[in-house]
Amino acid sequence: MKELSLYILDITENSTRAGAKNISLEITEEGSRFSFSVSDDGCGMSEETVKKLSDPFYTTRTTRKVGLGIPFLRLAAEQTGGHIEISSRSAEQFPDTHGTKTSAFFDSSHIDFVPLGDIISTVVTLIQGNPDTDFVFTHTKDGKLVSLDTKELRAVLEGVPLDSFPVLEWIRESLSEQYSQM
Amino acid sequence: MKSLEELAAIRDKMKGKVSLREGENAIRVVVGMATCGISAGARPVLNAFVEEVSNAGLSDSVTVTQTGCIGICQFEPVVEVFETGKEKVTYVKMTAEKAKRIVDEHIKGGKVVAEYTIGNTKL
């Protein structure tokens, strides 16, 4: 994939499919240290499942036999000298505190670093596809912050869905205004 | 920064329409958004459908949704159009430009864009 924002979209879709009600997406940049993490309160995974995740021939899907999401992300991080971390608490074992956190660490000065790309489209796409999930998005770059919290928007919207087009446009413009000041 | 007042104005404009959206959606556009779809370019395709459907004033009768892997990864980005009482139409190797034409001719005009369908596509 040509943009990290596409990896982020792909990894975050895992959270929505795990039934998450709350998803937090954090991007942090300090000098050439670039990282992002996706935390959710979805169904989580057992320890054995987490161990198998980097194996492309492991997938829970039934439509085909390979799952490339995590292996792709791992490759993108490792080719810059970085790594990924996944921790998870399954709903069976942790009924009240289940969820998954996936983090990826990169060296953005490395020639093989995949640029972030259109992160605004990724955030808008996630909200469009999951209007009942709450997202907290933060991007910190050398002390400057871009952020969005759908709970705050929901409080204003009084039942108007987050996936209505004018609302999605507002989100897109809000983020691009914040990025122009970053 | 975009103000929450602007969002409140959008809310007031939308509020009357919300009830209409429920239950009356005759057409469903479903975009495959698994790893295969995303890496093949599904994100701009999805966003083009969302925008074109809204620009055409069809948001009350058409929903655009996302799904996982449909199982034909070599044809991604894949878009399925479901319409009550009609057979499903599967569009393959989609682009944002194709999405615009499908909204115009199929969603709005009722005529399937045959050349973009899976039946007319060679690998």
PDB file of C-alpha atoms in Angstrom:
ATOM      1  CA  MET A   1       0.000   0.000   0.000  1.00  0.00           C
ATOM      2  CA  LYS A   2       1.240   3.456  -0.892  1.00  0.00           C
ATOM      3  CA  GLU A   3       0.060   5.380   2.172  1.00  0.00           C
ATOM      4  CA  LEU A   4       0.290   4.620   5.880  1.00  0.00           C
ATOM      5  CA  SER A   5      -3.196   6.058   6.184  1.00  0.00           C
ATOM      6  CA  LEU A   6      -4.416   3.029   4.197  1.00  0.00           C
ATOM      7  CA  TYR A   7      -2.716   0.646   6.632  1.00  0.00           C
ATOM      8  CA  ILE A   8      -4.362   2.601   9.450  1.00  0.00           C
ATOM      9  CA  LEU A   9      -7.760   2.256   7.762  1.00  0.00           C
ATOM     10  CA  ASP A  10      -7.218  -1.466   7.309  1.00  0.00           C
ATOM     11  CA  ILE A  11      -6.056  -2.074  10.889  1.00  0.00           C
ATOM     12  CA  THR A  12      -8.890   0.025  12.334  1.00  0.00           C
ATOM     13  CA  GLU A  13     -11.472  -1.944  10.341  1.00  0.00           C
ATOM     14  CA  ASN A  14     -10.291  -4.941  12.403  1.00  0.00           C
ATOM     15  CA  SER A  15     -11.501  -3.068  15.498  1.00  0.00           C
ATOM     16  CA  THR A  16     -14.899  -2.274  14.023  1.00  0.00           C
ATOM     17  CA  ARG A  17     -15.334  -5.910  12.999  1.00  0.00           C
ATOM     18  CA  ALA A  18     -14.422  -6.942  16.542  1.00  0.00           C
ATOM     19  CA  GLY A  19     -17.566  -5.112  17.637  1.00  0.00           C
ATOM     20  CA  ALA A  20     -15.784  -2.140  19.216  1.00  0.00           C
ATOM     21  CA  LYS A  21     -17.981   0.678  20.516  1.00  0.00           C
ATOM     22  CA  ASN A  22     -15.026   2.978  21.192  1.00  0.00           C
ATOM     23  CA  ILE A  23     -11.901   3.245  19.091  1.00  0.00           C
ATOM     24  CA  SER A  24      -8.986   5.502  19.773  1.00  0.00           C
ATOM     25  CA  LEU A  25      -6.559   6.294  16.993  1.00  0.00           C
ATOM     26  CA  GLU A  26      -3.362   8.058  17.962  1.00  0.00           C
ATOM     27  CA  ILE A  27      -0.567   9.209  15.709  1.00  0.00           C
ATOM     28  CA  THR A  28       2.588  10.548  17.346  1.00  0.00           C
ATOM     29  CA  GLU A  29       5.536  12.170  15.613  1.00  0.00           C
ATOM     30  CA  GLU A  30       8.680  13.340  17.364  1.00  0.00           C
ATOM     31  CA  GLY A  31      11.519  14.124  15.035  1.00  0.00           C
ATOM     32  CA  SER A  32      11.930  11.008  12.919  1.00  0.00           C
ATOM     33  CA  ARG A  33      10.125   8.793  15.411  1.00  0.00           C
ATOM     34  CA  PHE A  34       6.710   8.081  13.933  1.00  0.00           C
ATOM     35  CA  SER A  35       4.171   5.805  15.574  1.00  0.00           C
ATOM     36  CA  PHE A  36       0.496   5.115  15.579  1.00  0.00           C
ATOM     37  CA  SER A  37      -1.749   3.016  17.746  1.00  0.00           C
ATOM     38  CA  VAL A  38      -5.312   1.794  17.478  1.00  0.00           C
ATOM     39  CA  SER A  39      -7.034   0.840  20.749  1.00  0.00           C
ATOM     40  CA  ASP A  40     -10.512  -0.612  20.919  1.00  0.00           C
ATOM     41  CA  ASP A  41     -12.996  -2.161  23.313  1.00  0.00           C
ATOM     42  CA  GLY A  42     -13.915  -4.947  20.884  1.00  0.00           C
ATOM     43  CA  CYS A  43     -14.102  -8.662  21.635  1.00  0.00           C
ATOM     44  CA  GLY A  44     -10.321  -9.059  21.916  1.00  0.00           C
ATOM     45  CA  MET A  45      -8.298 -12.175  21.191  1.00  0.00           C
ATOM     46  CA  SER A  46      -6.746 -15.002  23.146  1.00  0.00           C
ATOM     47  CA  GLU A  47      -2.975 -15.108  23.610  1.00  0.00           C
ATOM     48  CA  GLU A  48      -2.673 -17.955  21.102  1.00  0.00           C
ATOM     49  CA  THR A  49      -4.536 -15.959  18.473  1.00  0.00           C
ATOM     50  CA  VAL A  50      -2.296 -12.916  18.983  1.00  0.00           C
ATOM     51  CA  LYS A  51       0.755 -15.143  18.468  1.00  0.00           C
ATOM     52  CA  LYS A  52      -0.563 -16.324  15.101  1.00  0.00           C
ATOM     53  CA  LEU A  53      -1.355 -12.851  13.765  1.00  0.00           C
ATOM     54  CA  SER A  54       1.838 -12.244  11.829  1.00  0.00           C
ATOM     55  CA  ASP A  55       1.372 -15.497   9.966  1.00  0.00           C
ATOM     56  CA  PRO A  56      -0.222 -14.650   6.598  1.00  0.00           C
ATOM     57  CA  PHE A  57      -1.807 -18.086   6.538  1.00  0.00           C
ATOM     58  CA  TYR A  58      -3.744 -17.363   9.696  1.00  0.00           C
ATOM     59  CA  THR A  59      -7.116 -15.675   9.284  1.00  0.00           C
ATOM     60  CA  THR A  60     -10.542 -15.938  10.882  1.00  0.00           C
ATOM     61  CA  ARG A  61     -12.142 -15.179   7.563  1.00  0.00           C
ATOM     62  CA  THR A  62     -13.951 -17.906   5.676  1.00  0.00           C
ATOM     63  CA  THR A  63     -14.023 -16.361   2.195  1.00  0.00           C
ATOM     64  CA  ARG A  64     -10.350 -17.087   1.566  1.00  0.00           C
ATOM     65  CA  LYS A  65      -7.357 -18.601   3.261  1.00  0.00           C
ATOM     66  CA  VAL A  66      -4.915 -15.736   3.757  1.00  0.00           C
ATOM     67  CA  GLY A  67      -5.006 -12.625   5.919  1.00  0.00           C
ATOM     68  CA  LEU A  68      -2.504  -9.953   4.997  1.00  0.00           C
ATOM     69  CA  GLY A  69      -3.493  -6.979   7.152  1.00  0.00           C
ATOM     70  CA  ILE A  70      -1.090  -7.485  10.059  1.00  0.00           C
ATOM     71  CA  PRO A  71       1.759  -8.993   7.957  1.00  0.00           C
ATOM     72  CA  PHE A  72       1.602  -5.942   5.655  1.00  0.00           C
ATOM     73  CA  LEU A  73       1.748  -3.548   8.592  1.00  0.00           C
ATOM     74  CA  ARG A  74       4.596  -5.460  10.189  1.00  0.00           C
ATOM     75  CA  LEU A  75       6.587  -5.336   6.962  1.00  0.00           C
ATOM     76  CA  ALA A  76       5.974  -1.593   6.549  1.00  0.00           C
ATOM     77  CA  ALA A  77       7.262  -0.947  10.078  1.00  0.00           C
ATOM     78  CA  GLU A  78      10.204  -3.381   9.974  1.00  0.00           C
ATOM     79  CA  GLN A  79      11.480  -2.097   6.630  1.00  0.00           C
ATOM     80  CA  THR A  80      12.202   1.215   8.384  1.00  0.00           C
ATOM     81  CA  GLY A  81      13.858  -0.532  11.339  1.00  0.00           C
ATOM     82  CA  GLY A  82      10.672  -0.283  13.385  1.00  0.00           C
ATOM     83  CA  HIS A  83       8.291  -2.897  14.771  1.00  0.00           C
ATOM     84  CA  ILE A  84       4.709  -3.585  15.751  1.00  0.00           C
ATOM     85  CA  GLU A  85       3.144  -4.494  19.097  1.00  0.00           C
ATOM     86  CA  ILE A  86      -0.206  -6.122  19.670  1.00  0.00           C
ATOM     87  CA  SER A  87      -1.775  -6.683  23.051  1.00  0.00           C
ATOM     88  CA  SER A  88      -5.241  -8.021  23.588  1.00  0.00           C
ATOM     89  CA  ARG A  89      -7.664  -9.094  26.288  1.00  0.00           C
ATOM     90  CA  SER A  90     -10.383 -11.465  25.158  1.00  0.00           C
ATOM     91  CA  ALA A  91     -13.987 -10.949  26.225  1.00  0.00           C
ATOM     92  CA  GLU A  92     -14.157 -14.533  27.572  1.00  0.00           C
ATOM     93  CA  GLN A  93     -11.282 -13.951  29.968  1.00  0.00           C
ATOM     94  CA  PHE A  94     -11.833 -10.255  30.682  1.00  0.00           C
ATOM     95  CA  PRO A  95     -15.573  -9.579  30.470  1.00  0.00           C
ATOM     96  CA  ASP A  96     -15.253  -5.982  31.671  1.00  0.00           C
ATOM     97  CA  THR A  97     -11.905  -4.832  30.263  1.00  0.00           C
ATOM     98  CA  HIS A  98     -11.613  -6.561  26.894  1.00  0.00           C
ATOM     99  CA  GLY A  99     -10.140  -5.011  23.776  1.00  0.00           C
ATOM    100  CA  THR A 100      -7.107  -4.813  21.559  1.00  0.00           C
ATOM    101  CA  LYS A 101      -4.292  -2.339  21.088  1.00  0.00           C
ATOM    102  CA  THR A 102      -2.187  -2.432  17.952  1.00  0.00           C
ATOM    103  CA  SER A 103       0.816  -0.120  17.704  1.00  0.00           C
ATOM    104  CA  ALA A 104       3.304   0.388  14.912  1.00  0.00           C
ATOM    105  CA  PHE A 105       6.629   2.188  15.214  1.00  0.00           C
ATOM    106  CA  PHE A 106       8.566   3.650  12.293  1.00  0.00           C
ATOM    107  CA  ASP A 107      11.680   5.643  11.501  1.00  0.00           C
ATOM    108  CA  SER A 108      10.276   8.323   9.188  1.00  0.00           C
ATOM    109  CA  SER A 109      13.753   9.345   7.994  1.00  0.00           C
ATOM    110  CA  HIS A 110      14.294   5.869   6.537  1.00  0.00           C
ATOM    111  CA  ILE A 111      14.123   5.700   2.747  1.00  0.00           C
ATOM    112  CA  ASP A 112      11.577   2.873   2.946  1.00  0.00           C
ATOM    113  CA  PHE A 113       9.189   4.805   5.178  1.00  0.00           C
ATOM    114  CA  VAL A 114       5.734   4.851   3.590  1.00  0.00           C
ATOM    115  CA  PRO A 115       4.329   8.398   3.855  1.00  0.00           C
ATOM    116  CA  LEU A 116       1.193   8.995   5.910  1.00  0.00           C
ATOM    117  CA  GLY A 117      -0.866  10.181   2.930  1.00  0.00           C
ATOM    118  CA  ASP A 118      -4.497  11.184   3.148  1.00  0.00           C
ATOM    119  CA  ILE A 119      -5.244  10.506   6.816  1.00  0.00           C
ATOM    120  CA  ILE A 120      -8.298  12.776   6.686  1.00  0.00           C
ATOM    121  CA  SER A 121      -9.954  10.446   4.164  1.00  0.00           C
ATOM    122  CA  THR A 122      -9.159   7.508   6.421  1.00  0.00           C
ATOM    123  CA  VAL A 123     -10.875   9.144   9.411  1.00  0.00           C
ATOM    124  CA  VAL A 124     -13.886  10.194   7.313  1.00  0.00           C
ATOM    125  CA  THR A 125     -14.140   6.706   5.788  1.00  0.00           C
ATOM    126  CA  LEU A 126     -14.068   5.072   9.238  1.00  0.00           C
ATOM    127  CA  ILE A 127     -16.834   7.320  10.546  1.00  0.00           C
ATOM    128  CA  GLN A 128     -18.898   6.880   7.369  1.00  0.00           C
ATOM    129  CA  GLY A 129     -18.726   3.111   7.655  1.00  0.00           C
ATOM    130  CA  ASN A 130     -19.276   2.951  11.410  1.00  0.00           C
ATOM    131  CA  PRO A 131     -21.539   5.848  12.368  1.00  0.00           C
ATOM    132  CA  ASP A 132     -22.540   4.229  15.665  1.00  0.00           C
ATOM    133  CA  THR A 133     -18.964   3.684  16.845  1.00  0.00           C
ATOM    134  CA  ASP A 134     -17.215   6.434  18.766  1.00  0.00           C
ATOM    135  CA  PHE A 135     -13.798   7.485  17.511  1.00  0.00           C
ATOM    136  CA  VAL A 136     -11.194   9.612  19.215  1.00  0.00           C
ATOM    137  CA  PHE A 137      -8.537  10.702  16.751  1.00  0.00           C
ATOM    138  CA  THR A 138      -5.396  12.531  17.779  1.00  0.00           C
ATOM    139  CA  HIS A 139      -2.295  13.386  15.804  1.00  0.00           C
ATOM    140  CA  THR A 140       0.553  14.957  17.745  1.00  0.00           C
ATOM    141  CA  LYS A 141       3.525  16.304  15.840  1.00  0.00           C
ATOM    142  CA  ASP A 142       6.370  17.923  17.758  1.00  0.00           C
ATOM    143  CA  GLY A 143       3.958  19.270  20.350  1.00  0.00           C
ATOM    144  CA  LYS A 144       1.207  20.382  17.942  1.00  0.00           C
ATOM    145  CA  LEU A 145      -2.147  18.640  17.984  1.00  0.00           C
ATOM    146  CA  VAL A 146      -4.940  17.742  15.558  1.00  0.00           C
ATOM    147  CA  SER A 147      -7.915  16.047  17.180  1.00  0.00           C
ATOM    148  CA  LEU A 148     -11.479  14.882  16.705  1.00  0.00           C
ATOM    149  CA  ASP A 149     -13.855  13.197  19.159  1.00  0.00           C
ATOM    150  CA  THR A 150     -17.122  11.886  17.733  1.00  0.00           C
ATOM    151  CA  LYS A 151     -18.709  11.949  21.207  1.00  0.00           C
ATOM    152  CA  GLU A 152     -18.425  15.753  21.176  1.00  0.00           C
ATOM    153  CA  LEU A 153     -19.991  15.892  17.712  1.00  0.00           C
ATOM    154  CA  ARG A 154     -22.772  13.516  18.740  1.00  0.00           C
ATOM    155  CA  ALA A 155     -23.655  15.812  21.655  1.00  0.00           C
ATOM    156  CA  VAL A 156     -24.207  18.655  19.189  1.00  0.00           C
ATOM    157  CA  LEU A 157     -25.917  16.536  16.528  1.00  0.00           C
ATOM    158  CA  GLU A 158     -28.825  15.377  18.741  1.00  0.00           C
ATOM    159  CA  GLY A 159     -29.545  12.209  16.792  1.00  0.00           C
ATOM    160  CA  VAL A 160     -28.573  13.416  13.316  1.00  0.00           C
ATOM    161  CA  PRO A 161     -26.354  10.574  12.085  1.00  0.00           C
ATOM    162  CA  LEU A 162     -22.607  11.090  11.814  1.00  0.00           C
ATOM    163  CA  ASP A 163     -22.669   9.554   8.349  1.00  0.00           C
ATOM    164  CA  SER A 164     -24.921  12.208   6.818  1.00  0.00           C
ATOM    165  CA  PHE A 165     -22.955  13.826   4.030  1.00  0.00           C
ATOM    166  CA  PRO A 166     -22.953  17.413   5.364  1.00  0.00           C
ATOM    167  CA  VAL A 167     -21.635  16.117   8.711  1.00  0.00           C
ATOM    168  CA  LEU A 168     -18.889  14.108   6.972  1.00  0.00           C
ATOM    169  CA  GLU A 169     -17.962  17.230   5.010  1.00  0.00           C
ATOM    170  CA  TRP A 170     -17.811  19.242   8.221  1.00  0.00           C
ATOM    171  CA  ILE A 171     -15.467  16.625   9.715  1.00  0.00           C
ATOM    172  CA  ARG A 172     -13.274  16.682   6.603  1.00  0.00           C
ATOM    173  CA  GLU A 173     -13.058  20.486   6.654  1.00  0.00           C
ATOM    174  CA  SER A 174     -12.469  20.646  10.389  1.00  0.00           C
ATOM    175  CA  LEU A 175      -9.522  18.262  10.122  1.00  0.00           C
ATOM    176  CA  SER A 176      -8.030  19.959   7.085  1.00  0.00           C
ATOM    177  CA  GLU A 177      -8.245  23.341   8.818  1.00  0.00           C
ATOM    178  CA  GLN A 178      -6.466  21.900  11.839  1.00  0.00           C
ATOM    179  CA  TYR A 179      -3.785  20.328   9.625  1.00  0.00           C
ATOM    180  CA  SER A 180      -3.211  23.606   7.799  1.00  0.00           C
ATOM    181  CA  GLN A 181      -2.265  25.116  11.171  1.00  0.00           C
ATOM    182  CA  MET A 182      -0.052  22.221  12.246  1.00  0.00           C
TER     183      MET A 182
ATOM    184  CA  MET B   1     -11.173  25.829  13.453  1.00  0.00           C
ATOM    185  CA  LYS B   2     -14.563  24.744  12.121  1.00  0.00           C
ATOM    186  CA  SER B   3     -16.964  25.772  14.801  1.00  0.00           C
ATOM    187  CA  LEU B   4     -19.464  23.582  16.575  1.00  0.00           C
ATOM    188  CA  GLU B   5     -22.023  26.303  15.753  1.00  0.00           C
ATOM    189  CA  GLU B   6     -21.619  25.401  12.097  1.00  0.00           C
ATOM    190  CA  LEU B   7     -22.240  21.774  13.029  1.00  0.00           C
ATOM    191  CA  ALA B   8     -25.346  22.815  14.961  1.00  0.00           C
ATOM    192  CA  ALA B   9     -26.613  24.630  11.856  1.00  0.00           C
ATOM    193  CA  ILE B  10     -26.110  21.445   9.836  1.00  0.00           C
ATOM    194  CA  ARG B  11     -28.037  19.552  12.521  1.00  0.00           C
ATOM    195  CA  ASP B  12     -30.983  21.951  12.320  1.00  0.00           C
ATOM    196  CA  LYS B  13     -31.091  21.606   8.540  1.00  0.00           C
ATOM    197  CA  MET B  14     -30.842  17.799   8.690  1.00  0.00           C
ATOM    198  CA  LYS B  15     -33.260  17.146  11.528  1.00  0.00           C
ATOM    199  CA  GLY B  16     -36.415  17.189   9.417  1.00  0.00           C
ATOM    200  CA  LYS B  17     -34.872  14.712   7.004  1.00  0.00           C
ATOM    201  CA  VAL B  18     -33.702  12.072   9.453  1.00  0.00           C
ATOM    202  CA  SER B  19     -36.996  10.223   9.657  1.00  0.00           C
ATOM    203  CA  LEU B  20     -37.097   9.971   5.876  1.00  0.00           C
ATOM    204  CA  ARG B  21     -33.816   8.095   5.762  1.00  0.00           C
ATOM    205  CA  GLU B  22     -35.105   5.212   7.793  1.00  0.00           C
ATOM    206  CA  GLY B  23     -36.810   2.363   5.981  1.00  0.00           C
ATOM    207  CA  GLU B  24     -37.137   4.046   2.621  1.00  0.00           C
ATOM    208  CA  ASN B  25     -33.764   3.162   1.208  1.00  0.00           C
ATOM    209  CA  ALA B  26     -34.516   1.389  -2.026  1.00  0.00           C
ATOM    210  CA  ILE B  27     -30.918   1.081  -3.211  1.00  0.00           C
ATOM    211  CA  ARG B  28     -27.891  -0.089  -1.253  1.00  0.00           C
ATOM    212  CA  VAL B  29     -24.358   0.447  -2.578  1.00  0.00           C
ATOM    213  CA  VAL B  30     -21.854  -1.808  -0.800  1.00  0.00           C
ATOM    214  CA  VAL B  31     -18.099  -1.240  -1.107  1.00  0.00           C
ATOM    215  CA  GLY B  32     -15.608  -3.966  -0.135  1.00  0.00           C
ATOM    216  CA  MET B  33     -13.224  -2.479   2.418  1.00  0.00           C
ATOM    217  CA  ALA B  34     -11.014  -5.352   3.556  1.00  0.00           C
ATOM    218  CA  THR B  35      -7.221  -5.370   3.078  1.00  0.00           C
ATOM    219  CA  CYS B  36      -7.672  -6.455  -0.546  1.00  0.00           C
ATOM    220  CA  GLY B  37     -10.148  -3.681  -1.350  1.00  0.00           C
ATOM    221  CA  ILE B  38      -8.238  -0.964   0.495  1.00  0.00           C
ATOM    222  CA  SER B  39      -4.913  -1.798  -1.173  1.00  0.00           C
ATOM    223  CA  ALA B  40      -6.594  -1.863  -4.594  1.00  0.00           C
ATOM    224  CA  GLY B  41      -8.033   1.653  -4.097  1.00  0.00           C
ATOM    225  CA  ALA B  42     -11.442   1.244  -2.417  1.00  0.00           C
ATOM    226  CA  ARG B  43     -11.161   4.344  -0.204  1.00  0.00           C
ATOM    227  CA  PRO B  44     -11.511   6.948  -3.015  1.00  0.00           C
ATOM    228  CA  VAL B  45     -14.211   4.770  -4.612  1.00  0.00           C
ATOM    229  CA  LEU B  46     -16.251   4.769  -1.405  1.00  0.00           C
ATOM    230  CA  ASN B  47     -15.806   8.498  -0.902  1.00  0.00           C
ATOM    231  CA  ALA B  48     -16.812   9.171  -4.523  1.00  0.00           C
ATOM    232  CA  PHE B  49     -20.052   7.204  -4.053  1.00  0.00           C
ATOM    233  CA  VAL B  50     -20.843   9.050  -0.809  1.00  0.00           C
ATOM    234  CA  GLU B  51     -20.240  12.405  -2.470  1.00  0.00           C
ATOM    235  CA  GLU B  52     -21.987  11.685  -5.783  1.00  0.00           C
ATOM    236  CA  VAL B  53     -25.074  10.207  -4.117  1.00  0.00           C
ATOM    237  CA  SER B  54     -25.340  13.328  -1.975  1.00  0.00           C
ATOM    238  CA  ASN B  55     -24.717  15.684  -4.915  1.00  0.00           C
ATOM    239  CA  ALA B  56     -27.429  13.905  -6.893  1.00  0.00           C
ATOM    240  CA  GLY B  57     -29.839  14.553  -4.004  1.00  0.00           C
ATOM    241  CA  LEU B  58     -30.361  10.820  -3.495  1.00  0.00           C
ATOM    242  CA  SER B  59     -29.293  10.499   0.155  1.00  0.00           C
ATOM    243  CA  ASP B  60     -32.857   9.659   1.204  1.00  0.00           C
ATOM    244  CA  SER B  61     -33.259   6.680  -1.100  1.00  0.00           C
ATOM    245  CA  VAL B  62     -29.697   5.390  -1.441  1.00  0.00           C
ATOM    246  CA  THR B  63     -27.335   4.158   1.274  1.00  0.00           C
ATOM    247  CA  VAL B  64     -23.628   3.640   0.796  1.00  0.00           C
ATOM    248  CA  THR B  65     -22.141   1.053   3.149  1.00  0.00           C
ATOM    249  CA  GLN B  66     -18.889  -0.834   3.642  1.00  0.00           C
ATOM    250  CA  THR B  67     -18.281  -4.539   3.928  1.00  0.00           C
ATOM    251  CA  GLY B  68     -15.375  -6.921   4.398  1.00  0.00           C
ATOM    252  CA  CYS B  69     -13.786  -9.252   1.880  1.00  0.00           C
ATOM    253  CA  ILE B  70     -16.296 -10.554  -0.655  1.00  0.00           C
ATOM    254  CA  GLY B  71     -13.897 -13.305  -1.776  1.00  0.00           C
ATOM    255  CA  ILE B  72     -12.954 -12.086  -5.261  1.00  0.00           C
ATOM    256  CA  CYS B  73      -9.855 -10.121  -4.282  1.00  0.00           C
ATOM    257  CA  GLN B  74      -8.389 -10.127  -7.793  1.00  0.00           C
ATOM    258  CA  PHE B  75     -11.345  -7.991  -8.933  1.00  0.00           C
ATOM    259  CA  GLU B  76     -11.053  -5.337  -6.194  1.00  0.00           C
ATOM    260  CA  PRO B  77     -12.169  -2.648  -5.692  1.00  0.00           C
ATOM    261  CA  VAL B  78     -15.545  -4.402  -5.827  1.00  0.00           C
ATOM    262  CA  VAL B  79     -18.891  -2.634  -5.430  1.00  0.00           C
ATOM    263  CA  GLU B  80     -22.261  -4.373  -5.171  1.00  0.00           C
ATOM    264  CA  VAL B  81     -25.543  -2.601  -5.869  1.00  0.00           C
ATOM    265  CA  PHE B  82     -28.653  -4.057  -4.234  1.00  0.00           C
ATOM    266  CA  GLU B  83     -32.070  -2.853  -5.300  1.00  0.00           C
ATOM    267  CA  THR B  84     -35.351  -4.175  -3.927  1.00  0.00           C
ATOM    268  CA  GLY B  85     -36.900  -6.590  -6.402  1.00  0.00           C
ATOM    269  CA  LYS B  86     -33.896  -6.667  -8.727  1.00  0.00           C
ATOM    270  CA  GLU B  87     -30.878  -8.890  -9.114  1.00  0.00           C
ATOM    271  CA  LYS B  88     -27.642  -7.766  -7.443  1.00  0.00           C
ATOM    272  CA  VAL B  89     -25.188  -5.986  -9.746  1.00  0.00           C
ATOM    273  CA  THR B  90     -21.450  -6.496  -9.105  1.00  0.00           C
ATOM    274  CA  TYR B  91     -19.062  -3.862 -10.396  1.00  0.00           C
ATOM    275  CA  VAL B  92     -15.352  -4.679 -10.405  1.00  0.00           C
ATOM    276  CA  LYS B  93     -11.977  -2.926 -10.729  1.00  0.00           C
ATOM    277  CA  MET B  94     -13.692   0.249  -9.639  1.00  0.00           C
ATOM    278  CA  THR B  95     -12.341   3.798  -9.667  1.00  0.00           C
ATOM    279  CA  ALA B  96     -13.747   7.114  -8.469  1.00  0.00           C
ATOM    280  CA  GLU B  97     -14.481   8.069 -12.091  1.00  0.00           C
ATOM    281  CA  LYS B  98     -16.426   4.857 -12.665  1.00  0.00           C
ATOM    282  CA  ALA B  99     -18.345   5.540  -9.451  1.00  0.00           C
ATOM    283  CA  LYS B 100     -19.503   8.885 -10.810  1.00  0.00           C
ATOM    284  CA  ARG B 101     -20.812   7.263 -13.988  1.00  0.00           C
ATOM    285  CA  ILE B 102     -22.575   4.490 -12.052  1.00  0.00           C
ATOM    286  CA  VAL B 103     -24.373   7.036  -9.870  1.00  0.00           C
ATOM    287  CA  ASP B 104     -25.421   8.969 -12.993  1.00  0.00           C
ATOM    288  CA  GLU B 105     -26.489   6.122 -15.223  1.00  0.00           C
ATOM    289  CA  HIS B 106     -27.436   3.281 -12.880  1.00  0.00           C
ATOM    290  CA  ILE B 107     -28.439   4.712  -9.507  1.00  0.00           C
ATOM    291  CA  LYS B 108     -30.107   7.781 -10.964  1.00  0.00           C
ATOM    292  CA  GLY B 109     -30.978   6.605 -14.461  1.00  0.00           C
ATOM    293  CA  GLY B 110     -31.829   2.974 -13.743  1.00  0.00           C
ATOM    294  CA  LYS B 111     -29.537   1.591 -16.449  1.00  0.00           C
ATOM    295  CA  VAL B 112     -26.762  -0.803 -15.372  1.00  0.00           C
ATOM    296  CA  VAL B 113     -23.305   0.212 -16.665  1.00  0.00           C
ATOM    297  CA  ALA B 114     -22.698  -3.201 -18.208  1.00  0.00           C
ATOM    298  CA  GLU B 115     -19.078  -2.660 -19.214  1.00  0.00           C
ATOM    299  CA  TYR B 116     -18.001  -2.270 -15.552  1.00  0.00           C
ATOM    300  CA  THR B 117     -19.789  -5.398 -14.311  1.00  0.00           C
ATOM    301  CA  ILE B 118     -18.037  -8.621 -13.390  1.00  0.00           C
ATOM    302  CA  GLY B 119     -19.580 -10.445 -16.362  1.00  0.00           C
ATOM    303  CA  ASN B 120     -17.802  -8.131 -18.793  1.00  0.00           C
ATOM    304  CA  THR B 121     -14.404  -8.071 -17.159  1.00  0.00           C
ATOM    305  CA  LYS B 122     -11.458 -10.247 -18.037  1.00  0.00           C
ATOM    306  CA  LEU B 123      -8.628 -10.647 -15.581  1.00  0.00           C
TER     307      LEU B 123
END
